[in-house]
Coordinates of C-alpha atoms and ligand atoms in Angstrom, one line a residue:
M1 CA 34.2 -4.3 93.3
A2 CA 32.0 -3.0 90.0
Q3 CA 31.5 0.4 89.6
L4 CA 27.9 1.5 90.4
L5 CA 25.1 2.8 88.3
D6 CA 23.9 6.0 90.0
G7 CA 20.1 5.5 89.1
K8 CA 19.6 8.8 91.5
H9 CA 21.9 11.1 89.9
L10 CA 21.0 10.8 86.4
A11 CA 17.4 10.5 87.4
D12 CA 18.2 14.1 89.3
L13 CA 19.4 15.5 86.7
R14 CA 17.7 13.7 84.1
A15 CA 14.7 16.0 85.8
T16 CA 16.5 19.4 85.6
K17 CA 16.4 19.0 81.8
L18 CA 13.2 17.8 81.5
K19 CA 11.8 20.2 83.9
Q20 CA 13.4 23.5 81.8
K21 CA 11.8 21.6 78.8
V22 CA 7.9 21.8 80.8
T23 CA 8.6 25.3 81.6
H24 CA 8.8 26.2 77.5
L25 CA 5.8 24.8 77.8
K26 CA 3.9 26.2 80.4
S27 CA 5.6 29.7 78.7
E28 CA 3.4 28.5 75.6
G29 CA -0.3 28.3 77.7
I30 CA 0.7 24.2 78.1
Q31 CA 0.6 22.3 81.2
P32 CA 0.7 19.3 81.1
L33 CA -1.3 17.1 83.5
F34 CA -1.3 13.2 84.6
C35 CA -4.0 11.5 85.7
V36 CA -3.7 8.3 87.6
I37 CA -6.4 5.9 89.0
N38 CA -5.8 3.9 92.3
I39 CA -8.6 1.1 93.4
G40 CA -8.2 0.1 96.9
N41 CA -5.3 0.1 99.8
D42 CA -2.7 -1.1 98.7
P43 CA -0.2 -0.8 100.9
S44 CA 3.4 -0.4 98.3
S45 CA 0.7 1.8 95.6
K46 CA 0.6 4.7 98.1
I47 CA 4.1 4.8 98.8
Y48 CA 4.9 4.5 94.7
L49 CA 2.2 7.1 94.6
K50 CA 4.0 10.1 97.4
T51 CA 6.8 9.6 94.6
K52 CA 5.4 10.2 92.4
K53 CA 3.4 12.8 93.2
R54 CA 6.9 14.6 94.3
R55 CA 8.8 14.4 91.4
A56 CA 6.0 15.4 88.9
K57 CA 5.8 18.8 91.6
E58 CA 9.4 19.4 90.9
I59 CA 9.7 19.6 87.6
G60 CA 6.5 20.9 87.7
I61 CA 3.5 18.0 85.5
K62 CA 0.0 18.5 87.0
Q63 CA -1.2 15.2 88.3
K64 CA -4.9 14.4 89.6
L65 CA -5.4 11.1 91.8
F66 CA -8.2 9.1 91.1
Q67 CA -8.4 7.5 94.3
L68 CA -11.4 4.8 94.0
S69 CA -13.3 2.3 96.5
S70 CA -12.2 -0.9 96.9
S71 CA -15.2 -2.6 95.5
V72 CA -15.0 -0.5 92.8
T73 CA -16.5 -2.4 90.2
Q74 CA -15.5 -2.8 86.2
K75 CA -18.3 -0.3 84.8
E76 CA -17.6 2.7 87.0
L77 CA -14.6 2.5 86.2
L78 CA -14.4 2.2 81.9
S79 CA -16.3 5.2 83.3
L80 CA -13.3 7.2 84.6
I81 CA -11.3 6.2 82.2
N82 CA -14.1 7.1 78.8
C83 CA -14.0 10.9 80.6
L84 CA -10.9 11.6 81.1
N85 CA -9.8 10.3 77.3
E86 CA -13.0 13.2 76.0
E87 CA -11.0 15.3 78.9
E88 CA -8.9 17.7 76.2
K89 CA -7.3 18.7 79.6
V90 CA -5.8 15.3 79.7
N91 CA -2.6 14.5 78.4
G92 CA -1.8 10.9 80.7
I93 CA -3.4 7.7 82.8
M94 CA -2.6 5.6 84.1
I95 CA -4.1 3.0 86.8
Q96 CA -1.5 1.9 89.4
L97 CA -1.7 -1.6 89.7
P98 CA -2.1 -3.9 90.9
V99 CA -5.9 -3.4 91.7
P100 CA -8.2 -5.8 92.6
G101 CA -10.2 -9.3 91.3
Q102 CA -13.2 -7.7 89.4
I103 CA -11.2 -5.9 87.7
D104 CA -10.8 -6.6 83.8
L105 CA -7.3 -5.8 83.9
N106 CA -7.0 -5.7 80.3
E107 CA -9.8 -4.4 79.2
A108 CA -9.7 -1.9 82.3
L109 CA -6.0 -1.1 79.8
A110 CA -7.3 -1.6 76.4
A111 CA -9.5 1.5 77.1
I112 CA -7.2 3.9 77.0
D113 CA -6.9 6.8 74.9
P114 CA -2.8 5.1 72.6
E115 CA -2.3 8.5 73.1
K116 CA -2.7 9.0 77.0
D117 CA -1.0 5.8 77.2
V118 CA 1.4 7.0 79.1
D119 CA 2.6 3.4 81.5
C120 CA 2.1 1.8 77.2
L121 CA 0.2 -0.8 78.1
T122 CA -2.4 -0.8 75.8
P123 CA -2.9 -3.4 72.6
A124 CA -2.2 -0.7 70.3
N125 CA 0.8 0.3 72.0
V126 CA 2.4 -2.6 72.3
G127 CA 1.8 -3.9 69.2
R128 CA 4.0 -0.7 68.5
L129 CA 6.6 -1.4 70.6
W130 CA 7.5 -4.6 69.1
R131 CA 7.3 -3.9 65.4
G132 CA 9.6 -1.1 66.5
D133 CA 7.6 2.3 65.5
H134 CA 6.2 3.7 69.0
F135 CA 6.3 6.9 70.6
V136 CA 5.6 5.9 74.1
E137 CA 7.7 3.5 76.1
P138 CA 7.4 2.4 79.3
A139 CA 9.1 3.7 82.1
T140 CA 11.6 1.2 83.8
A141 CA 12.8 0.0 80.5
H142 CA 12.9 3.6 79.8
G143 CA 15.0 4.1 82.3
I144 CA 16.9 1.3 82.2
L145 CA 17.7 1.7 78.3
T146 CA 19.0 5.5 79.9
L147 CA 21.1 4.6 82.3
L148 CA 23.2 1.8 79.9
D149 CA 23.1 4.6 77.4
Y150 CA 24.4 7.3 80.4
Y151 CA 27.3 4.6 81.5
H152 CA 27.8 4.2 77.5
I153 CA 27.6 0.8 77.8
E154 CA 26.1 -0.5 74.4
L155 CA 24.2 -3.7 74.2
K156 CA 24.6 -4.9 70.0
G157 CA 25.3 -7.8 69.8
K158 CA 25.4 -8.8 73.5
N159 CA 23.6 -11.5 75.3
V160 CA 20.6 -9.6 77.5
V161 CA 19.6 -12.6 80.1
I162 CA 16.2 -11.2 81.8
I163 CA 14.5 -12.5 84.7
G164 CA 10.5 -11.9 84.6
R165 CA 8.4 -12.0 82.0
S166 CA 6.1 -9.5 83.3
S167 CA 3.9 -7.4 80.8
I168 CA 5.1 -3.9 82.2
V169 CA 9.1 -4.7 82.8
G170 CA 10.3 -8.6 81.1
K171 CA 8.4 -7.9 77.5
P172 CA 8.6 -4.4 77.1
L173 CA 12.2 -4.8 78.0
A174 CA 12.8 -7.0 76.0
A175 CA 11.3 -5.6 73.0
M176 CA 13.4 -2.5 73.4
M177 CA 16.4 -4.2 73.3
L178 CA 15.6 -6.3 70.4
E179 CA 15.8 -3.2 68.5
R180 CA 19.5 -2.0 70.1
D181 CA 19.8 -5.9 68.0
A182 CA 21.2 -7.3 71.5
T183 CA 20.4 -11.7 71.5
V184 CA 17.7 -11.3 74.5
S185 CA 16.3 -14.4 77.1
I186 CA 13.9 -13.8 79.2
L187 CA 13.4 -16.0 81.7
H188 CA 10.2 -17.1 84.2
L189 CA 9.7 -19.7 86.6
K190 CA 9.4 -22.3 84.9
T191 CA 12.4 -21.9 83.6
K192 CA 14.7 -25.1 84.6
K193 CA 18.4 -23.5 85.6
L194 CA 18.6 -20.3 85.3
S195 CA 22.3 -20.5 85.9
E196 CA 22.6 -21.8 82.7
Y197 CA 21.5 -18.9 81.3
T198 CA 22.7 -16.4 83.4
K199 CA 26.0 -17.4 83.3
R200 CA 26.2 -16.2 79.5
A201 CA 24.9 -13.1 80.0
D202 CA 26.8 -9.6 78.8
V203 CA 23.8 -7.6 80.9
L204 CA 21.7 -9.2 83.2
V205 CA 18.9 -8.1 84.3
A206 CA 17.2 -9.2 87.4
A207 CA 13.3 -8.2 87.5
A208 CA 11.1 -11.3 89.6
G209 CA 10.7 -9.8 93.2
Q210 CA 13.0 -12.3 94.6
P211 CA 15.3 -11.2 96.9
N212 CA 19.6 -12.9 96.6
L213 CA 17.8 -14.8 93.5
V214 CA 20.9 -13.5 91.6
T215 CA 24.4 -15.2 93.5
A216 CA 26.8 -14.6 92.5
D217 CA 27.9 -18.1 91.1
M218 CA 25.3 -17.3 88.3
V219 CA 26.8 -14.3 87.4
K220 CA 29.1 -14.3 84.3
K221 CA 32.9 -12.6 85.1
G222 CA 32.9 -8.7 84.2
A223 CA 28.1 -8.7 83.3
V224 CA 26.1 -6.3 83.8
I225 CA 24.0 -6.1 86.2
I226 CA 20.6 -4.0 86.2
D227 CA 18.6 -5.4 89.4
V228 CA 15.2 -4.0 89.2
G229 CA 13.1 -6.3 92.2
I230 CA 12.6 -3.9 95.3
N231 CA 11.6 -6.7 98.5
R232 CA 11.3 -6.1 101.5
F233 CA 13.4 -8.0 103.3
N234 CA 14.4 -8.4 106.8
G235 CA 12.8 -4.5 107.7
K236 CA 15.7 -3.1 104.3
I237 CA 14.3 -2.2 100.8
V238 CA 16.6 -5.2 98.4
G239 CA 16.6 -5.7 95.0
D240 CA 17.1 -9.2 93.4
V241 CA 20.6 -9.1 93.6
D242 CA 22.8 -10.8 96.1
Y243 CA 24.7 -7.4 95.3
A244 CA 27.2 -7.2 98.7
H245 CA 29.2 -11.4 96.7
V246 CA 27.9 -10.1 92.8
T247 CA 29.5 -7.0 92.8
N248 CA 32.9 -8.7 93.2
V249 CA 32.3 -10.9 89.9
A250 CA 29.8 -8.0 88.2
S251 CA 31.4 -4.9 85.9
Y252 CA 28.8 -2.3 86.9
I253 CA 26.1 -3.4 89.1
T254 CA 22.9 -1.0 89.6
P255 CA 22.0 -0.4 93.4
V256 CA 18.1 -0.9 95.4
P257 CA 17.6 0.8 96.1
G258 CA 18.8 5.0 94.1
G259 CA 19.9 2.6 91.0
V260 CA 16.2 1.8 88.7
G261 CA 13.8 3.5 91.0
P262 CA 14.0 6.7 90.2
L263 CA 14.9 6.8 87.0
T264 CA 11.2 4.7 86.7
V265 CA 9.5 7.4 87.8
E266 CA 11.5 10.5 86.3
S267 CA 10.3 8.4 83.2
L268 CA 7.1 8.4 83.8
M269 CA 7.5 12.1 83.4
E270 CA 9.2 12.3 80.6
Q271 CA 6.4 10.3 79.3
V272 CA 3.7 12.6 80.3
V273 CA 5.4 15.8 77.7
Q274 CA 6.6 13.9 75.0
L275 CA 2.3 12.9 75.3
T276 CA 1.4 17.1 75.7
R277 CA 4.3 17.7 73.2
R278 CA 2.9 14.7 70.7
K279 CA -0.6 16.3 71.0
H280 CA 0.6 19.9 70.0
G281 CA 2.4 18.8 67.4
K282 CA 5.8 19.3 69.0
Ligands
NAD1 P1 5.6 -10.2 87.8 O1 5.1 -10.4 89.5 O2 4.7 -9.8 87.1 O3 6.9 -10.6 87.7 C1 7.8 -11.6 88.4 C2 7.8 -12.3 87.0 O4 9.8 -13.3 87.5 C3 8.0 -13.4 86.8 O5 6.8 -13.2 85.4 C4 8.1 -14.5 87.3 O6 7.5 -16.0 86.3 C5 9.4 -13.9 87.3 N1 9.8 -14.7 88.5 C6 9.4 -15.0 89.3 N2 10.0 -16.2 90.4 C7 11.1 -16.4 89.5 C8 12.2 -17.6 90.1 N3 12.5 -17.1 91.3 N4 12.4 -18.1 89.2 C9 12.1 -16.6 87.2 N5 11.3 -16.2 87.4 C10 10.5 -15.6 88.8 O7 6.8 -8.7 88.8 P2 6.9 -7.0 88.8 O8 6.5 -6.1 87.7 O9 7.4 -7.3 87.2 O10 7.8 -7.1 88.8 C11 9.4 -6.8 88.8 C12 9.7 -6.5 90.4 O11 10.2 -5.5 89.8 C13 9.2 -6.3 92.1 O12 10.3 -6.8 93.2 C14 8.7 -4.9 91.9 O13 9.2 -4.9 92.8 C15 9.8 -4.9 90.7 N6 9.7 -3.6 90.4 C16 10.6 -2.0 90.2 C17 10.3 -1.1 89.1 C18 11.7 -0.2 90.0 O14 11.2 1.5 88.8 N7 12.6 -0.4 90.3 C19 9.6 -1.4 88.5 C20 8.1 -1.8 88.5 C21 9.0 -3.2 89.2

């Protein structure tokens, strides 16, 4: 059986340390303030918003939710983003995904001040990430690297295979793992024969949103498995990996729930604090 990579435990540990940093900032009269823009009533978004709110409160970060109607116009959204950009007290802005079809997400993201871009999704920050001189990191990728570091799993020279090429998970994670000298392959829906790549992976990251996509026969013996997927399946929350069988082949594996998820939320809070400190020259 593979050793469990306990994201929940690490997230709690890091939250305790982050809380101390925030208490220190507050003692200097600095209150981190984080604004979330949610459009419409996506049921999964509601759950994520609740989790973020709980974690922010626990750490001492002020979180403000801007709930917009599902028929909001692009112009109204851009006007809100501009207001938040200009508001001195705001340290972080994020748009909760997904957004309705009438919204041009790329244009909205590009409107966020890069100094307040907690998700690292503005063109300027994405560019910095690939250049390796960034000051903010996408939460999920940050959480995964934190977890690997905590368990002393080295990436240098390793074959990393990431299934999924989204802007929030696969692509930024690839950029950050390249910085750590891994050899990275990104697979996606049009990739032919996933297993030809996955069988060579020392570290396999599944971020596709497909239950049971990764089966034991696709995994090299001793591989490290990072399951990012969050799927509702047969009334349960599961990842993208057939955990019950893959655990017999892998050396390390993240559970779902309790793996990458809690670290993503905690890492997001770390980015808010990081941007707050940066603004105040710390
Ligand atoms: P997305 O839909 O934007 O991207 C999915 C990617 O996976 C795409 O690039 C697609 O090409 C690829 N893909 C889908 N099915 C595939 C298949 N059968 N074979 C190969 N590639 C395939 O999704 P996302 O926002 O990147 O999220 C992916 C999953 O991770 C979802 O389940 C989401 O809920 C979860 N997620 C979890 C966290 C966390 O903190 N644990 C954070 C973000 C996303």
